[in-house]
mmCIF file of C-alpha atoms in Angstrom:
data_model
loop_
_atom_site.group_PDB
_atom_site.id
_atom_site.type_symbol
_atom_site.label_atom_id
_atom_site.label_comp_id
_atom_site.label_asym_id
_atom_site.label_seq_id
_atom_site.Cartn_x
_atom_site.Cartn_y
_atom_site.Cartn_z
ATOM 1 C CA MET A 64 8.894 -9.501 -3.957
ATOM 2 C CA ILE A 65 8.746 -12.564 -2.330
ATOM 3 C CA SER A 66 11.409 -12.945 0.418
ATOM 4 C CA LYS A 67 13.078 -16.260 1.635
ATOM 5 C CA LYS A 68 10.847 -16.484 4.458
ATOM 6 C CA ASP A 69 7.881 -16.968 2.049
ATOM 7 C CA THR A 70 6.591 -13.493 2.867
ATOM 8 C CA ILE A 71 5.975 -10.328 0.823
ATOM 9 C CA ARG A 72 8.838 -7.775 0.832
ATOM 10 C CA THR A 73 7.738 -4.126 1.066
ATOM 11 C CA LEU A 74 9.996 -0.871 0.904
ATOM 12 C CA GLU A 75 9.224 -0.138 4.381
ATOM 13 C CA GLY A 76 9.855 -3.832 5.736
ATOM 14 C CA ASP A 77 13.209 -3.879 3.847
ATOM 15 C CA ILE A 78 14.263 -0.253 5.659
ATOM 16 C CA ASN A 79 13.433 -1.456 8.872
ATOM 17 C CA ALA A 80 15.364 -4.819 8.179
ATOM 18 C CA CYS A 81 18.542 -3.239 7.074
ATOM 19 C CA LEU A 82 18.417 -0.697 10.120
ATOM 20 C CA LYS A 83 17.806 -3.980 12.372
ATOM 21 C CA ASP A 84 20.587 -5.794 10.462
ATOM 22 C CA ASN A 85 22.983 -3.045 10.974
ATOM 23 C CA GLY A 86 22.397 -2.548 14.806
ATOM 24 C CA GLU A 87 19.971 0.376 14.532
ATOM 25 C CA LYS A 88 16.305 0.720 16.101
ATOM 26 C CA PRO A 89 13.746 0.154 13.165
ATOM 27 C CA PHE A 90 11.456 3.296 12.348
ATOM 28 C CA LYS A 91 7.358 2.580 13.381
ATOM 29 C CA TRP A 92 5.768 1.624 10.407
ATOM 30 C CA LYS A 93 3.132 4.253 9.440
ATOM 31 C CA LYS A 94 4.575 7.695 9.727
ATOM 32 C CA GLY A 95 7.557 9.939 10.291
ATOM 33 C CA ASN A 96 11.118 8.684 9.435
ATOM 34 C CA ILE A 97 9.693 5.603 7.670
ATOM 35 C CA ALA A 98 7.411 8.065 5.468
ATOM 36 C CA ALA A 99 10.254 10.443 4.827
ATOM 37 C CA LEU A 100 13.100 7.878 4.101
ATOM 38 C CA SER A 101 10.407 6.211 1.937
ATOM 39 C CA ALA A 102 9.504 9.447 -0.152
ATOM 40 C CA TYR A 103 13.275 9.859 -0.955
ATOM 41 C CA ILE A 104 13.290 6.553 -2.285
ATOM 42 C CA ALA A 105 10.245 6.991 -4.206
ATOM 43 C CA LYS A 106 11.609 10.207 -5.851
ATOM 44 C CA ALA A 107 14.971 8.909 -6.616
ATOM 45 C CA GLY A 108 12.671 5.984 -8.559
ATOM 46 C CA GLU A 109 10.800 8.550 -10.200
ATOM 47 C CA GLY A 110 9.792 7.622 -13.808
ATOM 48 C CA GLN A 111 10.900 3.712 -13.332
ATOM 49 C CA LYS A 112 8.347 1.417 -14.253
ATOM 50 C CA ILE A 113 6.593 -1.350 -11.677
ATOM 51 C CA THR A 114 7.467 -4.239 -12.746
ATOM 52 C CA THR A 115 5.543 -6.845 -10.304
ATOM 53 C CA MET A 116 4.308 -10.000 -11.847
ATOM 54 C CA PRO A 117 3.430 -13.045 -9.650
ATOM 55 C CA LYS A 118 5.863 -15.753 -10.855
ATOM 56 C CA GLY A 119 5.765 -19.313 -9.102
ATOM 57 C CA ASP A 120 3.150 -21.071 -6.711
ATOM 58 C CA LYS A 121 4.206 -19.028 -3.784
ATOM 59 C CA ALA A 122 3.892 -15.666 -5.422
ATOM 60 C CA ILE A 123 0.618 -16.885 -7.122
ATOM 61 C CA ALA A 124 -0.674 -17.760 -3.726
ATOM 62 C CA TRP A 125 0.176 -14.011 -2.293
ATOM 63 C CA TYR A 126 -1.325 -12.421 -5.295
ATOM 64 C CA ASN A 127 -5.058 -14.322 -5.061
ATOM 65 C CA ARG A 128 -4.559 -13.715 -1.123
ATOM 66 C CA GLY A 129 -4.358 -9.903 -1.819
ATOM 67 C CA LYS A 130 -6.996 -10.194 -4.651
ATOM 68 C CA ASN A 131 -9.453 -12.039 -2.501
ATOM 69 C CA PHE A 132 -8.714 -9.174 0.162
ATOM 70 C CA PHE A 133 -9.390 -6.596 -2.277
ATOM 71 C CA TYR A 134 -12.742 -7.600 -3.307
ATOM 72 C CA ALA A 135 -14.229 -9.532 -0.317
ATOM 73 C CA LYS A 136 -16.567 -7.258 1.873
ATOM 74 C CA ARG A 137 -15.904 -6.019 5.345
ATOM 75 C CA GLY A 138 -16.896 -3.919 8.111
ATOM 76 C CA GLN A 139 -20.180 -2.457 9.511
ATOM 77 C CA LEU A 140 -20.598 -0.678 5.892
ATOM 78 C CA ASN A 141 -20.034 -3.957 4.049
ATOM 79 C CA LEU A 142 -18.165 -2.541 1.718
ATOM 80 C CA SER A 143 -14.986 -3.988 -0.262
ATOM 81 C CA CYS A 144 -11.705 -2.142 -1.907
ATOM 82 C CA ALA A 145 -13.337 -2.983 -5.232
ATOM 83 C CA ASP A 146 -16.738 -1.135 -4.344
ATOM 84 C CA CYS A 147 -14.980 2.165 -3.809
ATOM 85 C CA HIS A 148 -11.529 1.775 -6.289
ATOM 86 C CA VAL A 149 -12.775 -0.017 -9.123
ATOM 87 C CA TYR A 150 -16.924 0.313 -9.451
ATOM 88 C CA ASN A 151 -16.880 3.847 -8.115
ATOM 89 C CA GLY A 152 -13.087 5.106 -8.538
ATOM 90 C CA SER A 153 -13.074 8.512 -9.902
ATOM 91 C CA LYS A 154 -16.055 9.488 -8.370
ATOM 92 C CA TRP A 155 -16.493 12.192 -5.312
ATOM 93 C CA ILE A 156 -17.837 10.594 -1.748
ATOM 94 C CA ARG A 157 -17.941 13.053 1.494
ATOM 95 C CA GLY A 158 -16.023 15.977 -0.405
ATOM 96 C CA ASP A 159 -13.061 13.203 -1.771
ATOM 97 C CA HIS A 160 -12.056 11.898 -5.109
ATOM 98 C CA LEU A 161 -11.814 8.254 -4.751
ATOM 99 C CA GLY A 162 -8.916 6.888 -6.391
ATOM 100 C CA PRO A 163 -8.897 4.425 -8.910
ATOM 101 C CA ALA A 164 -7.393 1.316 -7.483
ATOM 102 C CA VAL A 165 -4.938 1.057 -10.778
ATOM 103 C CA GLY A 166 -1.900 2.987 -9.679
ATOM 104 C CA HIS A 167 -2.499 3.216 -5.712
ATOM 105 C CA THR A 168 0.959 1.850 -5.382
ATOM 106 C CA THR A 169 2.771 4.358 -7.943
ATOM 107 C CA HIS A 170 2.660 7.247 -5.592
ATOM 108 C CA VAL A 171 3.405 6.430 -2.144
ATOM 109 C CA PRO A 172 4.203 7.342 0.375
ATOM 110 C CA ILE A 173 1.566 10.120 0.299
ATOM 111 C CA TYR A 174 0.920 13.383 1.909
ATOM 112 C CA ARG A 175 -2.484 14.168 3.233
ATOM 113 C CA SER A 176 -3.892 17.131 4.535
ATOM 114 C CA LYS A 177 -5.627 15.244 7.011
ATOM 115 C CA TRP A 178 -2.429 14.036 8.499
ATOM 116 C CA GLY A 179 -0.384 16.983 8.377
ATOM 117 C CA GLY A 180 2.321 15.101 6.951
ATOM 118 C CA LEU A 181 3.577 11.730 5.011
ATOM 119 C CA GLY A 182 2.128 8.423 5.748
ATOM 120 C CA THR A 183 2.907 4.772 4.242
ATOM 121 C CA LEU A 184 0.065 2.995 1.942
ATOM 122 C CA HIS A 185 -0.500 0.602 5.152
ATOM 123 C CA ARG A 186 -1.717 3.943 6.909
ATOM 124 C CA ARG A 187 -3.938 4.602 4.435
ATOM 125 C CA TYR A 188 -4.899 0.923 4.292
ATOM 126 C CA GLY A 189 -5.857 1.364 8.004
ATOM 127 C CA GLY A 190 -7.527 4.604 7.552
ATOM 128 C CA CYS A 191 -9.880 3.160 4.580
ATOM 129 C CA ASN A 192 -10.882 0.232 7.040
ATOM 130 C CA LYS A 193 -11.861 2.543 9.542
ATOM 131 C CA ASN A 194 -13.566 4.309 7.105
ATOM 132 C CA ILE A 195 -15.876 1.548 6.383
ATOM 133 C CA ARG A 196 -16.134 0.738 10.171
ATOM 134 C CA ALA A 197 -13.580 -2.036 9.956
ATOM 135 C CA LYS A 198 -10.917 -2.987 12.284
ATOM 136 C CA PRO A 199 -7.869 -2.129 10.627
ATOM 137 C CA PHE A 200 -5.052 -4.715 10.555
ATOM 138 C CA LYS A 201 -1.406 -3.735 11.810
ATOM 139 C CA ALA A 202 0.858 -2.058 9.270
ATOM 140 C CA GLN A 203 2.897 -4.778 7.524
ATOM 141 C CA SER A 204 0.426 -7.410 8.396
ATOM 142 C CA ASP A 205 0.210 -10.044 5.889
ATOM 143 C CA GLU A 206 -3.233 -8.857 5.065
ATOM 144 C CA TYR A 207 -2.330 -5.672 4.036
ATOM 145 C CA LYS A 208 1.259 -6.544 2.208
ATOM 146 C CA ALA A 209 -0.787 -8.992 0.258
ATOM 147 C CA LEU A 210 -3.015 -6.258 -0.878
ATOM 148 C CA GLU A 211 -0.064 -4.359 -1.944
ATOM 149 C CA TYR A 212 1.463 -7.116 -3.899
ATOM 150 C CA PHE A 213 -2.224 -7.054 -5.515
ATOM 151 C CA GLU A 214 -2.315 -3.750 -6.066
ATOM 152 C CA ALA A 215 1.141 -3.594 -7.599
ATOM 153 C CA THR A 216 0.555 -6.371 -9.791
ATOM 154 C CA MET A 217 -2.715 -4.312 -11.133
ATOM 155 C CA SER A 218 -0.433 -1.414 -11.647
ATOM 156 C CA ASN A 219 2.383 -3.391 -13.695
ATOM 157 C CA GLY A 220 3.650 -1.127 -16.232
ATOM 158 C CA LEU A 221 2.688 2.104 -14.778
ATOM 159 C CA GLU A 222 5.621 4.393 -13.782
ATOM 160 C CA LEU A 223 6.315 5.478 -10.343
ATOM 161 C CA ASN A 224 5.603 8.809 -9.191
ATOM 162 C CA GLY A 225 5.818 9.084 -5.534
ATOM 163 C CA PRO A 226 5.477 10.738 -3.087
ATOM 164 C CA GLY A 227 1.974 11.578 -3.618
ATOM 165 C CA ALA A 228 -0.186 14.214 -2.329
ATOM 166 C CA ARG A 229 -4.208 13.982 -1.360
ATOM 167 C CA LYS A 230 -6.728 16.062 0.392
#
């Protein structure tokens, strides 16, 4: 998942790179065509196992960056990803079930009733940041790519079962 440019490769990043390399206009990052194509690819890969394991100094550095982001408190509510998805995973908050952290990357993209359509994992990350009153990062930012890499590593060995659906 580490590119030649020493950054994390994501499915959506690879889709848009392919479009650009072939003279096409890249898709917008969070919803629409990118989420639809990601859903098609996710469905085609259903049942395959996540095999993300950091190898080498650069990969370990990205993993640690994602881990630090996951456990760092942020926003007006002073919450981390771990506060909701590790320490309180599977509990209910404001009528919503908090998904446990392990497995987050197995069922993306996600159809959410609130959105009325499919959205990418980075769209969901942005929504989480808004919920805790933190300024969201841009989709495909280094912060969200590192977080995705960390979560994929935590889900190592689990089967892909996307696209998913949530309230």
